[in-house]
Short mmCIF file of C-alpha atoms and ligand atoms in Angstrom, two decimals:
data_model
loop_
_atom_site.label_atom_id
_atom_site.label_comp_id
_atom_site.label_asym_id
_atom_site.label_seq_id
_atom_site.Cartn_x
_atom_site.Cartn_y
_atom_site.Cartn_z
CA UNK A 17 14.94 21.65 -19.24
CA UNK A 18 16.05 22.12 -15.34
CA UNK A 19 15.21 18.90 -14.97
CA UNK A 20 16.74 16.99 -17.66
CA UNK A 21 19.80 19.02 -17.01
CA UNK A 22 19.76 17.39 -13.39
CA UNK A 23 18.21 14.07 -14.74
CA UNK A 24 21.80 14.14 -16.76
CA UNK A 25 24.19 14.79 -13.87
CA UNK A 26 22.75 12.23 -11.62
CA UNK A 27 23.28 9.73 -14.52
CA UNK A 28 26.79 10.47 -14.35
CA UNK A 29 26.94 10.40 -10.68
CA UNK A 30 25.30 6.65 -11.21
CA UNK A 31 28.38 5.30 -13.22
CA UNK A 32 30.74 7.22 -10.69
CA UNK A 33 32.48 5.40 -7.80
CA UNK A 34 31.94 8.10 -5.34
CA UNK A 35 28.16 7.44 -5.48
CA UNK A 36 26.76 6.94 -2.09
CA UNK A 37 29.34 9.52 -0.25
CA UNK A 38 28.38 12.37 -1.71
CA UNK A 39 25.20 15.07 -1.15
CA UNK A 40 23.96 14.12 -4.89
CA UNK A 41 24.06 10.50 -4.31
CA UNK A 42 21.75 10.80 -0.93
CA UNK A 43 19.43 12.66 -3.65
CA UNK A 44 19.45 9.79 -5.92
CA UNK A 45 18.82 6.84 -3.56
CA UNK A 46 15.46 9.28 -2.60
CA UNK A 47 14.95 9.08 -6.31
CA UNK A 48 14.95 5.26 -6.24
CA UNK A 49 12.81 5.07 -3.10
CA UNK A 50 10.67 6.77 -5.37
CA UNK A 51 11.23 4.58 -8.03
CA UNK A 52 9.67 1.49 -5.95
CA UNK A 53 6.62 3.84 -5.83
CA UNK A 54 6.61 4.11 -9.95
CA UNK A 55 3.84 1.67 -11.86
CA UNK A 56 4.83 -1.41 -13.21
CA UNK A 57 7.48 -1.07 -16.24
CA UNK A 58 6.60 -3.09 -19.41
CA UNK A 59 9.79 -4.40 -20.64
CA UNK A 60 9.31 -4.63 -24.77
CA UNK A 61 12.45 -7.14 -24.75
CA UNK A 62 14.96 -9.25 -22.43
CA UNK A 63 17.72 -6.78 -22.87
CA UNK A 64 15.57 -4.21 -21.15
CA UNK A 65 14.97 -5.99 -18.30
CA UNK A 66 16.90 -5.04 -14.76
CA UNK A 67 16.27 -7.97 -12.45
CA UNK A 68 13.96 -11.19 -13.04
CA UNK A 69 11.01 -9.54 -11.54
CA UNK A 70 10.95 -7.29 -15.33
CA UNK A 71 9.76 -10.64 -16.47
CA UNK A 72 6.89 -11.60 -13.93
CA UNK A 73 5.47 -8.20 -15.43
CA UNK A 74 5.77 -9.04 -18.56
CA UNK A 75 3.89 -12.39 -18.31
CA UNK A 76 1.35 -11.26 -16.59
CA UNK A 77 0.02 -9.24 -19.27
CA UNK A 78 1.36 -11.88 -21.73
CA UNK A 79 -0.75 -15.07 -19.97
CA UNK A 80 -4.46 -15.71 -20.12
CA UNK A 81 -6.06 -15.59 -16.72
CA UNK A 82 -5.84 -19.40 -15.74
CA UNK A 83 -2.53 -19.79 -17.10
CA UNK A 84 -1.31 -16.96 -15.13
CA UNK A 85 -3.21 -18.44 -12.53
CA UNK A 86 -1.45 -21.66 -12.67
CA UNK A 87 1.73 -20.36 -12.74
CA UNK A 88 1.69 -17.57 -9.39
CA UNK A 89 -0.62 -19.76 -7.50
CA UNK A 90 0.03 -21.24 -4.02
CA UNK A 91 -2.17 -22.80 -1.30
CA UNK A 92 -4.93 -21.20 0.66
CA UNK A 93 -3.61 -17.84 1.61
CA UNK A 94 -0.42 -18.22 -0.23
CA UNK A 95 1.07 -18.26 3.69
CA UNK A 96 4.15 -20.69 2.45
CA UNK A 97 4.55 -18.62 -0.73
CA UNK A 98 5.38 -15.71 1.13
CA UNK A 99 7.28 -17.01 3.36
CA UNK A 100 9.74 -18.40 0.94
CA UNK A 101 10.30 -14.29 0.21
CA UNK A 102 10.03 -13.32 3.23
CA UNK A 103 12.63 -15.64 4.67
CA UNK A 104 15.54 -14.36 2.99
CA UNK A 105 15.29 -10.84 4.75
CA UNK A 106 15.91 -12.50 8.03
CA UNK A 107 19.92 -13.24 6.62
CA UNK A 108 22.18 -10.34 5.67
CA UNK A 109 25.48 -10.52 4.38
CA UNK A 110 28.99 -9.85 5.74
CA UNK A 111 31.06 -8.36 2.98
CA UNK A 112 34.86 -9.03 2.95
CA UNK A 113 36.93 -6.03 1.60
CA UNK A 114 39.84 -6.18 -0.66
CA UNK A 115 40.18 -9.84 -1.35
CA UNK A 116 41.66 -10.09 -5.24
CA UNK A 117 37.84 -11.66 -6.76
CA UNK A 118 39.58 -10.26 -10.20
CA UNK A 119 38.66 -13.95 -10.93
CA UNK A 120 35.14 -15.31 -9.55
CA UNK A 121 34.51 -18.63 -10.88
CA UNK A 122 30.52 -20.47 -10.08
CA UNK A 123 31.66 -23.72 -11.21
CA UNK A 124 31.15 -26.59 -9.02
CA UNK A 125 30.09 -30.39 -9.21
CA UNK A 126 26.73 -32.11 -8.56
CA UNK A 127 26.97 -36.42 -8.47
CA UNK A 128 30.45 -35.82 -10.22
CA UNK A 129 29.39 -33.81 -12.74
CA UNK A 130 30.72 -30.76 -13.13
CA UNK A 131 28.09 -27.60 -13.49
CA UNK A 132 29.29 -24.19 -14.97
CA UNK A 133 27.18 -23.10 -12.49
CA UNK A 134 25.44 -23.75 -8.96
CA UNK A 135 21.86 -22.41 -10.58
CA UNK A 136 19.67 -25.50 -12.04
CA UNK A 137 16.40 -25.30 -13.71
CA UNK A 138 13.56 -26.46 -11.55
CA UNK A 139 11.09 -29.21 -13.07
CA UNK A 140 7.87 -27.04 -14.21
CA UNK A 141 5.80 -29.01 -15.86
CA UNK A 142 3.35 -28.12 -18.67
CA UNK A 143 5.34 -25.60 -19.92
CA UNK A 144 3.17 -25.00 -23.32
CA UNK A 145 0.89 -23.25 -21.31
CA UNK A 146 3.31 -20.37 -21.21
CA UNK A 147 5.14 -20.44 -24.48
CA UNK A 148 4.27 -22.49 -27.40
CA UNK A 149 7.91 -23.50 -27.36
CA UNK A 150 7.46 -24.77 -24.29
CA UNK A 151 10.50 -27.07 -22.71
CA UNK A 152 12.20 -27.18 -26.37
CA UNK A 153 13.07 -23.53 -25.42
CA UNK A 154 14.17 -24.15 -22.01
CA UNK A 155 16.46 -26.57 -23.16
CA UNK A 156 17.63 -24.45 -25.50
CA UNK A 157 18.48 -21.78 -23.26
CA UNK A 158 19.69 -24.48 -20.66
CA UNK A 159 22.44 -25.29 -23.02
CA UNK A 160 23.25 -21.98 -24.50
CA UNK A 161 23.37 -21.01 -20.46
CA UNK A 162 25.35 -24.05 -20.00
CA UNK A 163 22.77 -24.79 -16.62
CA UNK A 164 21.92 -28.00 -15.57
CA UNK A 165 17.61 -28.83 -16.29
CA UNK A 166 15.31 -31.01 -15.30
CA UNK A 167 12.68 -32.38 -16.41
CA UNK A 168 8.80 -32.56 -15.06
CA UNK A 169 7.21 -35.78 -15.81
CA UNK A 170 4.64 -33.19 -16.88
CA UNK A 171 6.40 -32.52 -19.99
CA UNK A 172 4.53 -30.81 -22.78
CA UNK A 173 7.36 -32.37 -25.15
CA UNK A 174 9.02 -35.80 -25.52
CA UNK A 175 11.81 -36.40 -23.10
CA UNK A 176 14.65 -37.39 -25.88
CA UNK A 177 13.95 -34.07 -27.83
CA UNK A 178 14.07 -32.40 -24.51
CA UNK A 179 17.73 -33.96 -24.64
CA UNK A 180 18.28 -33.42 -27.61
CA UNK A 181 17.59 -29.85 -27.51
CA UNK A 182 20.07 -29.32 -24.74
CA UNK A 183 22.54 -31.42 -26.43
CA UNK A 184 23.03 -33.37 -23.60
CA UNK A 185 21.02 -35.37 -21.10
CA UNK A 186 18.27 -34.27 -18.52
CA UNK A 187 17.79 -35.00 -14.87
CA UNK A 188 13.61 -36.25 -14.95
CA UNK A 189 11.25 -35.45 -11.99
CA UNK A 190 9.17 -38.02 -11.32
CA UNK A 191 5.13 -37.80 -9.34
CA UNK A 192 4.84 -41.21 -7.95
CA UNK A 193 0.94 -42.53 -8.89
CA UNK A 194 -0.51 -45.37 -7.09
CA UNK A 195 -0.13 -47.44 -10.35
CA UNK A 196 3.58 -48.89 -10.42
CA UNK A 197 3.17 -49.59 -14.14
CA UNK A 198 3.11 -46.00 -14.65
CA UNK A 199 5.85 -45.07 -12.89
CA UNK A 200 7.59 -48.17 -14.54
CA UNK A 201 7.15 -46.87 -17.89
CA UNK A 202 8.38 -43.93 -17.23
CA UNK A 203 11.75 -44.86 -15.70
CA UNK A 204 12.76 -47.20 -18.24
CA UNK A 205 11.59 -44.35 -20.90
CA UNK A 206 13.65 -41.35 -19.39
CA UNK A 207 16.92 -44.15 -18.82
CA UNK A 208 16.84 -45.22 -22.24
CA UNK A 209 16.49 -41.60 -23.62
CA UNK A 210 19.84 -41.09 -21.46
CA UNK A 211 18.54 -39.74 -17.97
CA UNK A 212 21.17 -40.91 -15.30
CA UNK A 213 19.38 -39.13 -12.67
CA UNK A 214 15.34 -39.37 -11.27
CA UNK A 215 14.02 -36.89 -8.92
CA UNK A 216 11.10 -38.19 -7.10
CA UNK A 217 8.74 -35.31 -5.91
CA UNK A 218 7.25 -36.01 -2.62
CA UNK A 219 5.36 -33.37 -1.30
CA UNK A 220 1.63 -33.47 -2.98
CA UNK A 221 1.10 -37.28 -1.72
CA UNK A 222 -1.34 -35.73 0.24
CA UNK A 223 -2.40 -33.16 -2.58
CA UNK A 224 -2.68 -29.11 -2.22
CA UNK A 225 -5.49 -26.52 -1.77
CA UNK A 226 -4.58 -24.09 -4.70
CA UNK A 227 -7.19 -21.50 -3.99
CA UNK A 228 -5.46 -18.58 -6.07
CA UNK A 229 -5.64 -20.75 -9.17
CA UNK A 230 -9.21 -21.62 -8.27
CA UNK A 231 -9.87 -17.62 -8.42
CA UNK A 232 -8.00 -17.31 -11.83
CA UNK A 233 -9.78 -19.83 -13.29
CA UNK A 234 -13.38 -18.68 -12.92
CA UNK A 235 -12.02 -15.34 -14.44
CA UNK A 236 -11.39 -16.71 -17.80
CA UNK A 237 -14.17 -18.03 -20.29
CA UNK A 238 -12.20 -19.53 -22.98
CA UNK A 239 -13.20 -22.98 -24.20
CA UNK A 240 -9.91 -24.79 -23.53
CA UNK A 241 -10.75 -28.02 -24.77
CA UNK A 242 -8.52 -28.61 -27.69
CA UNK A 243 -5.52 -28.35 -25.53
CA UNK A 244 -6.99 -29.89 -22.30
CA UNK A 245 -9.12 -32.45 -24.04
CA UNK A 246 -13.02 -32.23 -22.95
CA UNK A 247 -12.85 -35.30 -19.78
CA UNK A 248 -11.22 -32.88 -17.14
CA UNK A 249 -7.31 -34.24 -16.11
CA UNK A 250 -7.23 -37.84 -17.20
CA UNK A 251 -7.83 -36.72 -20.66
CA UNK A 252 -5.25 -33.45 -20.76
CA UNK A 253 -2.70 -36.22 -18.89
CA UNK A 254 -3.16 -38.85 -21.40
CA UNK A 255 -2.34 -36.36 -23.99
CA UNK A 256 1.19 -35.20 -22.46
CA UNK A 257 3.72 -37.59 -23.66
CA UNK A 258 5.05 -39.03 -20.97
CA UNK A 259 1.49 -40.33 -19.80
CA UNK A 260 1.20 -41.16 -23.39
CA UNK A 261 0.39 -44.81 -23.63
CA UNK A 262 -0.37 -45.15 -19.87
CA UNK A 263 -4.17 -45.45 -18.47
CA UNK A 264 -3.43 -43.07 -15.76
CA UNK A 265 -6.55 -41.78 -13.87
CA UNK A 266 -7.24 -38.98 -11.11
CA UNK A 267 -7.35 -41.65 -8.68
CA UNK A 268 -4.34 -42.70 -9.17
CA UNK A 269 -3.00 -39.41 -8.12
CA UNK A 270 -3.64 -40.36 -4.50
CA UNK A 271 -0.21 -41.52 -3.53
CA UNK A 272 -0.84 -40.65 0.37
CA UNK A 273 -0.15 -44.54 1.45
CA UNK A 274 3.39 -44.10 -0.18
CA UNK A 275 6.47 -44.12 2.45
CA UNK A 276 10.02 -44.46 2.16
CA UNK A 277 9.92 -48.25 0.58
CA UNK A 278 9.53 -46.46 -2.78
CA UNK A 279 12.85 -45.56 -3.46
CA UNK A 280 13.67 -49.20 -2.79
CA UNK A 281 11.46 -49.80 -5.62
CA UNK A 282 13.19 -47.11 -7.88
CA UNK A 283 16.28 -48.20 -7.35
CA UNK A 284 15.13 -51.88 -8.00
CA UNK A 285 13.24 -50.92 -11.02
CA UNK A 286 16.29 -47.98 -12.56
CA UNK A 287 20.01 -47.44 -11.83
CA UNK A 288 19.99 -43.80 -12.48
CA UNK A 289 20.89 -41.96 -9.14
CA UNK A 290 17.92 -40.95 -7.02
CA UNK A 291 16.95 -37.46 -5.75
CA UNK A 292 13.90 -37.21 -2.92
CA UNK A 293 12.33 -33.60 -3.86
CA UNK A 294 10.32 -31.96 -1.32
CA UNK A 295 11.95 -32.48 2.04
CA UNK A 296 11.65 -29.56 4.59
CA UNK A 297 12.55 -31.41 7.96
CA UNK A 298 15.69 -32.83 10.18
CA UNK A 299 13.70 -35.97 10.47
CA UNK A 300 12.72 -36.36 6.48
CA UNK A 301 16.55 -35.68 5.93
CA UNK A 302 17.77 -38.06 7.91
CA UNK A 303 14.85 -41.02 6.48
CA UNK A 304 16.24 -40.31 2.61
CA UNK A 305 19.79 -40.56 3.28
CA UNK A 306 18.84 -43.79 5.33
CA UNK A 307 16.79 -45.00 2.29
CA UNK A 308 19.51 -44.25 -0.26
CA UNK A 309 19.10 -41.06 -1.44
CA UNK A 310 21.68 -39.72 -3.56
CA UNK A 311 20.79 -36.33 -3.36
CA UNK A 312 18.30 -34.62 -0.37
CA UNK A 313 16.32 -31.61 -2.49
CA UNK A 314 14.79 -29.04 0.12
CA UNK A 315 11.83 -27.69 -1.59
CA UNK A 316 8.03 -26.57 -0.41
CA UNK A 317 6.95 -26.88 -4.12
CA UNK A 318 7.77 -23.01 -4.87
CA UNK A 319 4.86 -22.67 -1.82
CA UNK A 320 2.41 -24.82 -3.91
CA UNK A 321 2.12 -28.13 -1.43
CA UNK A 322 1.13 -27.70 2.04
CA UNK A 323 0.12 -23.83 4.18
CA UNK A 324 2.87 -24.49 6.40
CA UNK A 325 3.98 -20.66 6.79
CA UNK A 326 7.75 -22.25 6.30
CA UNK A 327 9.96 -20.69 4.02
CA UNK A 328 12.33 -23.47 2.26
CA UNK A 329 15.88 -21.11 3.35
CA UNK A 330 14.27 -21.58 6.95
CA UNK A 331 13.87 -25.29 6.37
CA UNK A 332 17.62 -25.83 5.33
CA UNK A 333 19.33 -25.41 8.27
CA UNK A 334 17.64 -28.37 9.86
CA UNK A 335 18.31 -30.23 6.58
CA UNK A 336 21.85 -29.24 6.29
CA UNK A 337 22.77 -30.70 9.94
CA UNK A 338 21.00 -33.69 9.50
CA UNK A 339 22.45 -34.64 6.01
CA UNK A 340 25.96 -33.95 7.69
CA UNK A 341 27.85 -33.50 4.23
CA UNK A 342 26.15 -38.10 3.72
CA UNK A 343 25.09 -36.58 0.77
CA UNK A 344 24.79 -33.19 -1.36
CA UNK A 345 21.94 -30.58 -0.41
CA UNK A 346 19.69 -28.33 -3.29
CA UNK A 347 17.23 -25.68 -2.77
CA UNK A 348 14.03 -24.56 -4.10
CA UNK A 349 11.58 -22.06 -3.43
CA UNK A 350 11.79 -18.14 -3.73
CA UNK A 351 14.65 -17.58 -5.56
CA UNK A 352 14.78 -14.50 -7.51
CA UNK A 353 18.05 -12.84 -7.02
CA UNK A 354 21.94 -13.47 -7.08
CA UNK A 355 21.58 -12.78 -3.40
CA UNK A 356 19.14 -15.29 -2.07
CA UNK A 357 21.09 -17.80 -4.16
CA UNK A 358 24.34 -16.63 -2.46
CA UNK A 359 22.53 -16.71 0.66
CA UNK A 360 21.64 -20.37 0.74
CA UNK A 361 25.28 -21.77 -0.74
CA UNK A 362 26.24 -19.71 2.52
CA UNK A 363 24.09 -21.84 4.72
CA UNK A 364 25.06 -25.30 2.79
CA UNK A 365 23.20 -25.90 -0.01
CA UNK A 366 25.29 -27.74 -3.05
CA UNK A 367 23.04 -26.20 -5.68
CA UNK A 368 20.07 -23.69 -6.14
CA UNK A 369 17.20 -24.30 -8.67
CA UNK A 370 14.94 -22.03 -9.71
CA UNK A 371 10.88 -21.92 -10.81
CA UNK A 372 9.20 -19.53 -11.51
CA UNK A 373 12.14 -17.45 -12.60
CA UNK A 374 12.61 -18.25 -15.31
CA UNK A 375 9.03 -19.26 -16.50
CA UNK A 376 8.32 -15.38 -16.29
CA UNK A 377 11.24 -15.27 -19.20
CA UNK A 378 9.43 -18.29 -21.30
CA UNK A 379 6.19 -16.77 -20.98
CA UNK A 380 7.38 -13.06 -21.98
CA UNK A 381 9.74 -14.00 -24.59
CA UNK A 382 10.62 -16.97 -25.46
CA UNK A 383 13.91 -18.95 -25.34
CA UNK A 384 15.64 -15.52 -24.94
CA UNK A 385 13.72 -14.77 -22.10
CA UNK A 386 14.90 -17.69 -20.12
CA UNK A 387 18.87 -16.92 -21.42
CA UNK A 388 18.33 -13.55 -20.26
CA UNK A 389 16.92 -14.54 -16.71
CA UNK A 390 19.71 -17.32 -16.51
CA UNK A 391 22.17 -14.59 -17.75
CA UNK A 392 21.38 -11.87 -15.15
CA UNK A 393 20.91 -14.21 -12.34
CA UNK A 394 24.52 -15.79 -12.98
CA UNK A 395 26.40 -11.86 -13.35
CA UNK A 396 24.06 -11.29 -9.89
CA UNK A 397 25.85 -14.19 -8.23
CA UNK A 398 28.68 -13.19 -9.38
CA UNK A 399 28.96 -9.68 -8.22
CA UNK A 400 27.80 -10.59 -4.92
CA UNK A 401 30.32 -13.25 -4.64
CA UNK A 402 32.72 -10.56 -5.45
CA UNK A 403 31.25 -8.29 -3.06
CA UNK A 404 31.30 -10.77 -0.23
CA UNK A 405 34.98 -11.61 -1.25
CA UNK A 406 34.51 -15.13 -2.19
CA UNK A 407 36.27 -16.19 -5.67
CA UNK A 408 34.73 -19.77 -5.89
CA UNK A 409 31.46 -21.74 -4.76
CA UNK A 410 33.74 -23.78 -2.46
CA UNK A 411 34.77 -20.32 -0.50
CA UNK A 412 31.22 -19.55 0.17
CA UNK A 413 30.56 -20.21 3.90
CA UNK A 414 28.88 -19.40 7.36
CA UNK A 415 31.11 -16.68 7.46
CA UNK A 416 29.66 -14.90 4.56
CA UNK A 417 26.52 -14.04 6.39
CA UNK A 418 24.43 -13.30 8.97
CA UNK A 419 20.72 -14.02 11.19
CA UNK A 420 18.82 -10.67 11.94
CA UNK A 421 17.28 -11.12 15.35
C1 FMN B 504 3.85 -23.71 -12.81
C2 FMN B 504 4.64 -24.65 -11.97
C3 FMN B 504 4.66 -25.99 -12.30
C4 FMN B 504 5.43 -26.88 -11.53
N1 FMN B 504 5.49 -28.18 -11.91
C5 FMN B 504 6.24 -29.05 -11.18
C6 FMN B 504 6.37 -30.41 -11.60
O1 FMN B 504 5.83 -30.82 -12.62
N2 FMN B 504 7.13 -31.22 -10.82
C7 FMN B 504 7.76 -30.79 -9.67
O2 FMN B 504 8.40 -31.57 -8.98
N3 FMN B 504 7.66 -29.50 -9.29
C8 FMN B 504 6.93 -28.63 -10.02
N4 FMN B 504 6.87 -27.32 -9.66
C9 FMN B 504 7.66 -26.86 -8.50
C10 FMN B 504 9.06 -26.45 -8.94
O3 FMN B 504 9.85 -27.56 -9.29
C11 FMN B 504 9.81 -25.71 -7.83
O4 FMN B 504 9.78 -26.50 -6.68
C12 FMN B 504 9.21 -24.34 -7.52
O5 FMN B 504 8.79 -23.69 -8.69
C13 FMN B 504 10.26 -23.49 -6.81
O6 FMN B 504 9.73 -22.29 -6.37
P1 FMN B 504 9.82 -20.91 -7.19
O7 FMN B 504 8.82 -21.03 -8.31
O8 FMN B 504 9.45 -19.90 -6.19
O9 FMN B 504 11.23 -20.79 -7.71
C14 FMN B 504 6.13 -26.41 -10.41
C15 FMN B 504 6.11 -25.06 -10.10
C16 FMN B 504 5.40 -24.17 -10.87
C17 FMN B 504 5.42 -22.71 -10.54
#
């Protein structure tokens, strides 16, 4: 009873404003030290949930082993994967007090179109494994969210009802395969269904050592043929629809011969704008805006391409200065809170996308999982831009934060 009675008044010291100056409010941040001690909360629905990482729970116990597997995985000791975390504790931010953000507005444009919001959805491909709406429910909550999506080449459904279920057109992520036909195909497919923009991936040419997927895999004994087909990853490719038609094979996965002639051969072959996906250096900056990129997309794969030990946010300072405002600048890799988004607008980028975010809301729950993650991560971007004293995208700056040494 003593202890409800308590439990009560620090609840109402929570919703007061003096919280954090008084003796009861040193009490309760103990509590929520001890809180980060408690077992992992199973939230029943999205309303529950308090930040994105609610959701990862959740589909983890949701996900069969290798799907799970799939989705968390990244290369041999996961060293890039946690240093896309990892990086963002190395900048802090410099509030600015009593600027009037009455009024914070995330709007902003991308290749002249305007975006109710910096955050985009990252191109995750095979998204059945994690809900059986798969991208039809992205898109859904893409357009309820009003967020900007694109598309993986590894679709589980057909690009124009992609489109049409977020009632207006995609951006589609492209893997390059040693067969030009392929790639072909799929241009002319994705520009006819309305696409004006490709995003060529770059960073498995070489492929990726996904040893944590490996290690789910051999945990789970289900016979997964009637969704992967029985001949391995020619036949589950064949079956997704964009591959649909095409006689792709492993082999042609190989792209490592491919340099920075391709995107003379997309832009020959499409005139939808180009994005180059995967860049991390100065040097890889400055060889897509010389080839024509329309867009320079600093990414590491969400930690799933090469064991460089490189978090993305480290990468985009290098990117930044060599792009020199040529062209705009988006991020992948890590992102899980309004902060880390805030965080990189600070250093330059144009626009954020996120990954695995909001595949933990798919997999738990649906197309309301992903509206909730979109939801909370937009009010978190928006209270720290208020907090920082920034009312619009375009006020977010250098000044905003800082490097801990
Ligand atoms: C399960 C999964 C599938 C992915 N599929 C693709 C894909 O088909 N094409 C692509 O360019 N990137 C793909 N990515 C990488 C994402 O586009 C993005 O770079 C990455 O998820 C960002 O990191 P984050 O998950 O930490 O947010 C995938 C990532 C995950 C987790």
């Amino acid at each position: 009873m003593e202890g409800l009675a308590r439990r009560r008044f620090l609840m109402f010291l929570a919703s007061s404003p003096l919280l954090g100056c008084t003796a009861a409010g040193r009490l309760l941040a103990e509590e929520s030290l001890d809180a980060i001690r408690l077992p992992e909360y199973l939230i029943k629905s999205p309303a529950e949930a308090l930040d994105v990482f609610d959701f990862h729970t959740a589909a983890k116990r949701t996900l069969p082993p290798a799907h799970y597997g799939y989705l968390a995985t990244g290369t041999d000791g996961n060293e890039t994967l946690s240093a896309n975390r990892r990086a963002f504790e190395d900048i802090y931010l410099r509030p600015m007090r009593m600027v009037d953000t009455s009024d914070v507005s995330l709007e902003t444009t991308l290749l002249d179109e305007r975006l109710e919001s910096p955050i985009v959805l990252a191109p995750v491909g095979s998204q059945r494994a994690f809900h059986a709406d798969a991208e039809l429910a992205s898109a859904r909550a893409a357009r309820a969210q009003e967020h900007l999506q694109i598309l993986s080449n590894v679709t589980s459904n057909p690009i124009e009802d992609v489109i049409a279920a977020r009632g207006k057109p995609v951006w589609f992520q492209l893997y390059p395969t040693s067969q030009w036909a392929t790639a072909q195909m799929m241009l002319e497919r994705a520009e006819r269904a309305g696409a004006r923009v490709v995003v060529l991936t770059v960073d498995l040419n070489s492929g990726s050592n996904r040893v944590l997927l490996g290690q789910y895999v051999r945990t789970d004994d289900r016979d997964c043929s009637s969704c992967h087909g029985a001949g391995g990853v020619e036949d589950f490719l064949r079956m997704t629809p964009m591959y649909e038609g095409s006689s792709v094979t492993f082999a042609d996965f190989d792209t490592s011969d491919m340099t920075w002639d391709y995107l003379d051969r997309i832009r020959r072959a499409t005139s939808m704008k180009i994005v180059v996906k995967g860049v991390v250096t100065r040097e890889d900056a400055a060889s897509a805006v010389d080839a024509g990129a329309d867009v320079v997309y600093v990414s590491n794969h969400g930690g799933r391409a090469e064991a460089s030990g490189w978090g993305a946010l480290e990468s985009l300072p290098e990117v930044v200065e060599a792009v020199d405002g040529s062209v705009p600048v988006m991020i992948d890799s890590g992102f899980r809170r309004g902060t880390d988004i805030f965080k990189a607008l600070a250093m330059g980028a144009d626009a954020v996308c996120i990954g695995r975010a909001y595949i933990w809301g798919l997999a738990a729950f649906g197309q309301p999982g992903v509206e909730k993650v979109l939801e909370m991560l937009k009010a978190e971007l928006s209270m720290v831009m208020g907090q920082m004293g920034a009312r619009s995208i375009a006020e977010i700056g250098p000044q905003h934060i800082g490097i801990r040494r």
